[in-house]
Amino acid sequence: MSIEEQIRLDVELNEAEDKVFSQIDWENCPKHLAIIMDGNGRWAKAQGKPRTFGHKKGVDSIHAIVELCGKIPVDYVTFYAFSTENWKRTESEVSMLMGLFSSSLNKYIDELSAQGVRINVIGDLTKMSAKIQQEFAQASERTKDNKKICMNLALNYSGRADIARVTKEIATEVQSGTLDVNSVTEELITEKLYTGFMPEPELMIRTSGENRLSNFMLWENAYSEFYFTDVHWPDFREIHLFESILEFQNRHRKFGGL
Ligand code: IPE
Ligand code: IPE
Ligand code: MG
């Protein structure tokens, strides 16, 4: 059975989805997808609702996309959920988001775990509440052997802060004599980043029409293909992921060559 036929057994497709799906070469699917989930606030505002309503609906999109990624040949999907800069928002929005991370994890952990989803966090969780730290640590431990898909949540994440953290660690090792300065290579830095155990993302998606990285995986995205869509995150569904993968396959990746 081809990969496409296999996926068809698991994923129900409507006509529009099928049209895009059938054009994708599933032998060449990106292994790691990185997603900047943007536009929750604008989506809610457009309907005269508070920003928090958009965040709640955004969780449904994560749910749909993780489930789909478990059924297609994607091995890792990384969601940018809270940046170190997002603390600048109002206290009520930040506290609502913190509550949402915790309640959504509790709501979906059994289902995700049963579906073979590994849950992993990237970012500095020490700045978050003890409750959140404990809940995510438990979820990571509980799901660590799951193989279907690895879902990474970037929480209190900053690409620059991660590089600075690794730099400090390396400097400390060199200073104490446990690491030779000549062993400081790109590979070593890559390995020590939060994302060190995964391949680099081949495809980086940002929703809601903003064309920037906002401090997301600066090192890892060096050669990723960027896909920007005007769709707001709460509206992002299977069809949009298929469209992004298809577009990715039509790009010519040269990595500096000819
Ligand atoms: C993304 O949506 C969610 C987070 C950054 C937590 P936004 O909240 O940034 O929505 P907009 O950009 O204001 O519309
Ligand atoms: C990026 O979105 C961070 C997350 C999606 C968590 P923002 O909405 O915070 O980014 P800016 O402010 O538009 O750059
Ligand atoms: Mg935003």
GROMACS .gro file of C-alpha atoms and ligand atoms in nm:
model
  287
    1MET     CA    1   0.000   0.000   0.000
    2SER     CA    2   0.133   0.347  -0.082
    3ILE     CA    3   0.170   0.609   0.193
    4GLU     CA    4  -0.115   0.801   0.033
    5GLU     CA    5  -0.348   0.499   0.046
    6GLN     CA    6  -0.248   0.437   0.403
    7ILE     CA    7  -0.327   0.793   0.507
    8ARG     CA    8  -0.660   0.775   0.330
    9LEU     CA    9  -0.760   0.492   0.560
   10ASP     CA   10  -0.712   0.719   0.862
   11VAL     CA   11  -0.803   1.065   0.740
   12GLU     CA   12  -1.148   1.148   0.615
   13LEU     CA   13  -1.127   1.406   0.339
   14ASN     CA   14  -1.392   1.632   0.197
   15GLU     CA   15  -1.379   1.727  -0.170
   16ALA     CA   16  -1.174   2.044  -0.122
   17GLU     CA   17  -0.923   1.870   0.104
   18ASP     CA   18  -0.896   1.575  -0.131
   19LYS     CA   19  -0.809   1.804  -0.420
   20VAL     CA   20  -0.502   1.938  -0.240
   21PHE     CA   21  -0.419   1.614  -0.062
   22SER     CA   22  -0.398   1.412  -0.383
   23GLN     CA   23  -0.135   1.649  -0.528
   24ILE     CA   24   0.103   1.600  -0.236
   25ASP     CA   25   0.400   1.367  -0.270
   26TRP     CA   26   0.377   1.190   0.065
   27GLU     CA   27   0.720   1.031   0.021
   28ASN     CA   28   0.862   1.383   0.058
   29CYS     CA   29   0.671   1.521   0.348
   30PRO     CA   30   0.853   1.758   0.588
   31LYS     CA   31   0.952   1.569   0.903
   32HIS     CA   32   0.939   1.873   1.128
   33LEU     CA   33   0.681   2.151   1.104
   34ALA     CA   34   0.716   2.469   1.305
   35ILE     CA   35   0.407   2.684   1.348
   36ILE     CA   36   0.375   3.042   1.469
   37MET     CA   37   0.012   3.048   1.573
   38ASP     CA   38  -0.086   3.409   1.524
   39GLY     CA   39  -0.409   3.605   1.495
   40ASN     CA   40  -0.620   3.475   1.783
   41GLY     CA   41  -0.690   3.829   1.899
   42ARG     CA   42  -0.776   3.967   1.555
   43TRP     CA   43  -0.998   3.669   1.483
   44ALA     CA   44  -1.196   3.730   1.801
   45LYS     CA   45  -1.212   4.106   1.750
   46ALA     CA   46  -1.357   4.060   1.402
   47GLN     CA   47  -1.652   3.889   1.566
   48GLY     CA   48  -1.692   4.145   1.842
   49LYS     CA   49  -1.559   3.898   2.101
   50PRO     CA   50  -1.282   3.942   2.360
   51ARG     CA   51  -0.928   3.834   2.263
   52THR     CA   52  -0.948   3.548   2.510
   53PHE     CA   53  -1.222   3.387   2.301
   54GLY     CA   54  -0.973   3.364   2.015
   55HIS     CA   55  -0.716   3.192   2.236
   56LYS     CA   56  -0.973   2.932   2.342
   57LYS     CA   57  -1.065   2.861   1.981
   58GLY     CA   58  -0.697   2.842   1.893
   59VAL     CA   59  -0.670   2.532   2.111
   60ASP     CA   60  -0.919   2.355   1.880
   61SER     CA   61  -0.684   2.425   1.589
   62ILE     CA   62  -0.388   2.277   1.779
   63HIS     CA   63  -0.599   1.971   1.853
   64ALA     CA   64  -0.698   1.924   1.488
   65ILE     CA   65  -0.345   1.977   1.356
   66VAL     CA   66  -0.177   1.744   1.607
   67GLU     CA   67  -0.429   1.474   1.531
   68LEU     CA   68  -0.366   1.513   1.158
   69CYS     CA   69   0.012   1.520   1.199
   70GLY     CA   70  -0.012   1.186   1.380
   71LYS     CA   71  -0.163   1.039   1.064
   72ILE     CA   72   0.070   1.181   0.801
   73PRO     CA   73   0.448   1.129   0.779
   74VAL     CA   74   0.533   1.429   1.001
   75ASP     CA   75   0.744   1.330   1.303
   76TYR     CA   76   0.761   1.660   1.493
   77VAL     CA   77   0.531   1.958   1.512
   78THR     CA   78   0.635   2.262   1.714
   79PHE     CA   79   0.379   2.524   1.817
   80TYR     CA   80   0.484   2.870   1.931
   81ALA     CA   81   0.240   2.925   2.216
   82PHE     CA   82   0.398   3.193   2.436
   83SER     CA   83   0.706   3.403   2.371
   84THR     CA   84   0.925   3.569   2.634
   85GLU     CA   85   0.790   3.895   2.491
   86ASN     CA   86   0.428   3.797   2.550
   87TRP     CA   87   0.463   3.888   2.921
   88LYS     CA   88   0.420   4.248   2.796
   89ARG     CA   89   0.049   4.184   2.744
   90THR     CA   90  -0.212   4.279   3.002
   91GLU     CA   91  -0.204   4.084   3.323
   92SER     CA   92  -0.552   3.949   3.260
   93GLU     CA   93  -0.461   3.815   2.913
   94VAL     CA   94  -0.140   3.656   3.044
   95SER     CA   95  -0.318   3.494   3.333
   96MET     CA   96  -0.596   3.370   3.103
   97LEU     CA   97  -0.333   3.214   2.874
   98MET     CA   98  -0.157   3.045   3.166
   99GLY     CA   99  -0.490   2.900   3.279
  100LEU     CA  100  -0.561   2.785   2.924
  101PHE     CA  101  -0.226   2.603   2.890
  102SER     CA  102  -0.299   2.415   3.207
  103SER     CA  103  -0.667   2.339   3.146
  104SER     CA  104  -0.607   2.233   2.784
  105LEU     CA  105  -0.328   2.000   2.886
  106ASN     CA  106  -0.553   1.841   3.148
  107LYS     CA  107  -0.841   1.817   2.902
  108TYR     CA  108  -0.642   1.647   2.625
  109ILE     CA  109  -0.361   1.458   2.797
  110ASP     CA  110  -0.540   1.119   2.811
  111GLU     CA  111  -0.652   1.139   2.450
  112LEU     CA  112  -0.313   1.256   2.320
  113SER     CA  113  -0.132   0.996   2.518
  114ALA     CA  114  -0.362   0.721   2.385
  115GLN     CA  115  -0.304   0.847   2.030
  116GLY     CA  116   0.072   0.806   2.070
  117VAL     CA  117   0.155   1.175   2.099
  118ARG     CA  118   0.474   1.267   2.280
  119ILE     CA  119   0.441   1.602   2.456
  120ASN     CA  120   0.753   1.810   2.498
  121VAL     CA  121   0.811   2.169   2.605
  122ILE     CA  122   1.077   2.404   2.471
  123GLY     CA  123   1.141   2.729   2.654
  124ASP     CA  124   1.218   2.844   3.007
  125LEU     CA  125   0.942   2.697   3.220
  126THR     CA  126   1.109   2.810   3.542
  127LYS     CA  127   0.945   3.151   3.498
  128MET     CA  128   0.602   2.989   3.502
  129SER     CA  129   0.398   2.875   3.799
  130ALA     CA  130   0.499   2.565   3.995
  131LYS     CA  131   0.166   2.409   3.894
  132ILE     CA  132   0.233   2.452   3.520
  133GLN     CA  133   0.590   2.329   3.557
  134GLN     CA  134   0.470   2.019   3.736
  135GLU     CA  135   0.186   1.946   3.494
  136PHE     CA  136   0.406   1.973   3.187
  137ALA     CA  137   0.687   1.775   3.349
  138GLN     CA  138   0.439   1.497   3.427
  139ALA     CA  139   0.294   1.506   3.075
  140SER     CA  140   0.644   1.488   2.920
  141GLU     CA  141   0.741   1.199   3.144
  142ARG     CA  142   0.416   1.014   3.083
  143THR     CA  143   0.436   1.043   2.703
  144LYS     CA  144   0.813   1.021   2.652
  145ASP     CA  145   0.801   0.680   2.480
  146ASN     CA  146   0.517   0.770   2.242
  147LYS     CA  147   0.625   0.740   1.882
  148LYS     CA  148   0.343   0.856   1.657
  149ILE     CA  149   0.421   1.227   1.668
  150CYS     CA  150   0.624   1.455   1.890
  151MET     CA  151   0.435   1.771   1.975
  152ASN     CA  152   0.651   2.051   2.107
  153LEU     CA  153   0.500   2.348   2.280
  154ALA     CA  154   0.717   2.658   2.288
  155LEU     CA  155   0.631   2.819   2.620
  156ASN     CA  156   0.812   3.125   2.752
  157TYR     CA  157   1.032   3.066   2.450
  158SER     CA  158   1.287   3.296   2.288
  159GLY     CA  159   1.525   3.189   2.013
  160ARG     CA  160   1.788   3.438   2.128
  161ALA     CA  161   1.755   3.335   2.492
  162ASP     CA  162   1.805   2.971   2.393
  163ILE     CA  163   2.125   3.055   2.203
  164ALA     CA  164   2.245   3.266   2.500
  165ARG     CA  165   2.168   2.980   2.741
  166VAL     CA  166   2.372   2.736   2.533
  167THR     CA  167   2.656   2.987   2.496
  168LYS     CA  168   2.673   3.024   2.873
  169GLU     CA  169   2.674   2.647   2.922
  170ILE     CA  170   2.954   2.603   2.669
  171ALA     CA  171   3.158   2.888   2.821
  172THR     CA  172   3.124   2.730   3.164
  173GLU     CA  173   3.246   2.394   3.034
  174VAL     CA  174   3.542   2.553   2.855
  175GLN     CA  175   3.630   2.753   3.165
  176SER     CA  176   3.624   2.448   3.388
  177GLY     CA  177   3.838   2.253   3.142
  178THR     CA  178   3.579   1.983   3.059
  179LEU     CA  179   3.541   2.109   2.701
  180ASP     CA  180   3.816   2.198   2.454
  181VAL     CA  181   3.747   2.529   2.279
  182ASN     CA  182   3.817   2.359   1.944
  183SER     CA  183   3.519   2.130   2.008
  184VAL     CA  184   3.280   2.424   1.996
  185THR     CA  185   3.112   2.357   1.664
  186GLU     CA  186   2.777   2.425   1.499
  187GLU     CA  187   2.684   2.064   1.572
  188LEU     CA  188   2.753   2.108   1.943
  189ILE     CA  189   2.541   2.422   1.962
  190THR     CA  190   2.260   2.254   1.767
  191GLU     CA  191   2.270   1.959   2.004
  192LYS     CA  192   2.246   2.173   2.316
  193LEU     CA  193   1.947   2.381   2.205
  194TYR     CA  194   1.603   2.284   2.337
  195THR     CA  195   1.536   2.139   1.993
  196GLY     CA  196   1.865   1.945   1.986
  197PHE     CA  197   1.703   1.603   1.968
  198MET     CA  198   1.497   1.682   1.658
  199PRO     CA  199   1.579   1.755   1.296
  200GLU     CA  200   1.556   2.121   1.193
  201PRO     CA  201   1.212   2.227   1.072
  202GLU     CA  202   1.190   2.207   0.694
  203LEU     CA  203   0.873   2.414   0.694
  204MET     CA  204   0.786   2.712   0.913
  205ILE     CA  205   0.427   2.832   0.895
  206ARG     CA  206   0.297   3.164   1.029
  207THR     CA  207  -0.070   3.247   1.024
  208SER     CA  208  -0.253   3.577   1.020
  209GLY     CA  209  -0.055   3.771   0.763
  210GLU     CA  210   0.249   3.883   0.964
  211ASN     CA  211   0.574   3.814   0.783
  212ARG     CA  212   0.823   3.786   1.066
  213LEU     CA  213   0.986   3.535   1.300
  214SER     CA  214   0.918   3.709   1.632
  215ASN     CA  215   1.219   3.540   1.794
  216PHE     CA  216   1.115   3.187   1.698
  217MET     CA  217   1.380   2.917   1.647
  218LEU     CA  218   1.636   3.159   1.505
  219TRP     CA  219   1.914   2.903   1.474
  220GLU     CA  220   1.694   2.615   1.361
  221ASN     CA  221   1.513   2.811   1.089
  222ALA     CA  222   1.836   2.893   0.901
  223TYR     CA  223   1.724   2.697   0.593
  224SER     CA  224   1.354   2.639   0.657
  225GLU     CA  225   1.100   2.725   0.393
  226PHE     CA  226   0.866   2.997   0.524
  227TYR     CA  227   0.497   2.979   0.452
  228PHE     CA  228   0.284   3.280   0.542
  229THR     CA  229  -0.093   3.270   0.524
  230ASP     CA  230  -0.359   3.531   0.598
  231VAL     CA  231  -0.573   3.269   0.771
  232HIS     CA  232  -0.604   3.345   1.144
  233TRP     CA  233  -0.494   3.062   1.371
  234PRO     CA  234  -0.843   2.972   1.504
  235ASP     CA  235  -0.951   2.909   1.142
  236PHE     CA  236  -0.645   2.701   1.052
  237ARG     CA  237  -0.748   2.345   0.970
  238GLU     CA  238  -0.642   2.035   0.771
  239ILE     CA  239  -0.688   2.198   0.431
  240HIS     CA  240  -0.452   2.480   0.524
  241LEU     CA  241  -0.184   2.238   0.636
  242PHE     CA  242  -0.219   2.044   0.311
  243GLU     CA  243  -0.185   2.371   0.117
  244SER     CA  244   0.132   2.461   0.304
  245ILE     CA  245   0.289   2.119   0.243
  246LEU     CA  246   0.201   2.134  -0.125
  247GLU     CA  247   0.354   2.480  -0.158
  248PHE     CA  248   0.663   2.355   0.026
  249GLN     CA  249   0.701   2.079  -0.231
  250ASN     CA  250   0.689   2.328  -0.512
  251ARG     CA  251   0.980   2.528  -0.370
  252HIS     CA  252   1.331   2.477  -0.497
  253ARG     CA  253   1.553   2.430  -0.193
  254LYS     CA  254   1.912   2.508  -0.286
  255PHE     CA  255   2.098   2.544   0.046
  256GLY     CA  256   2.340   2.784  -0.117
  257GLY     CA  257   2.413   2.556  -0.411
  258LEU     CA  258   2.307   2.589  -0.774
  259IPE     C1  259  -0.139   3.438   1.894
  259IPE     O1  260  -0.243   3.526   1.872
  259IPE     C2  261  -0.139   3.380   2.034
  259IPE     C3  262  -0.029   3.427   2.118
  259IPE     C4  263   0.068   3.503   2.085
  259IPE     C5  264  -0.033   3.380   2.258
  259IPE     P1  265  -0.231   3.679   1.915
  259IPE     O2  266  -0.280   3.692   2.055
  259IPE     O3  267  -0.094   3.730   1.892
  259IPE     O4  268  -0.336   3.746   1.817
  259IPE     P2  269  -0.320   3.887   1.744
  259IPE     O5  270  -0.188   3.886   1.674
  259IPE     O6  271  -0.325   3.992   1.850
  259IPE     O7  272  -0.435   3.893   1.651
  260IPE     C1  273   0.442   3.544   1.817
  260IPE     O1  274   0.323   3.613   1.805
  260IPE     C2  275   0.441   3.464   1.944
  260IPE     C3  276   0.349   3.352   1.946
  260IPE     C4  277   0.276   3.310   1.847
  260IPE     C5  278   0.342   3.281   2.072
  260IPE     P1  279   0.309   3.765   1.855
  260IPE     O2  280   0.172   3.807   1.819
  260IPE     O3  281   0.348   3.774   1.998
  260IPE     O4  282   0.421   3.838   1.769
  260IPE     P2  283   0.432   3.989   1.723
  260IPE     O5  284   0.415   4.074   1.846
  260IPE     O6  285   0.325   4.014   1.623
  260IPE     O7  286   0.567   3.999   1.662
  261MG      MG  287  -0.005   3.826   1.739
   0.00000   0.00000   0.00000
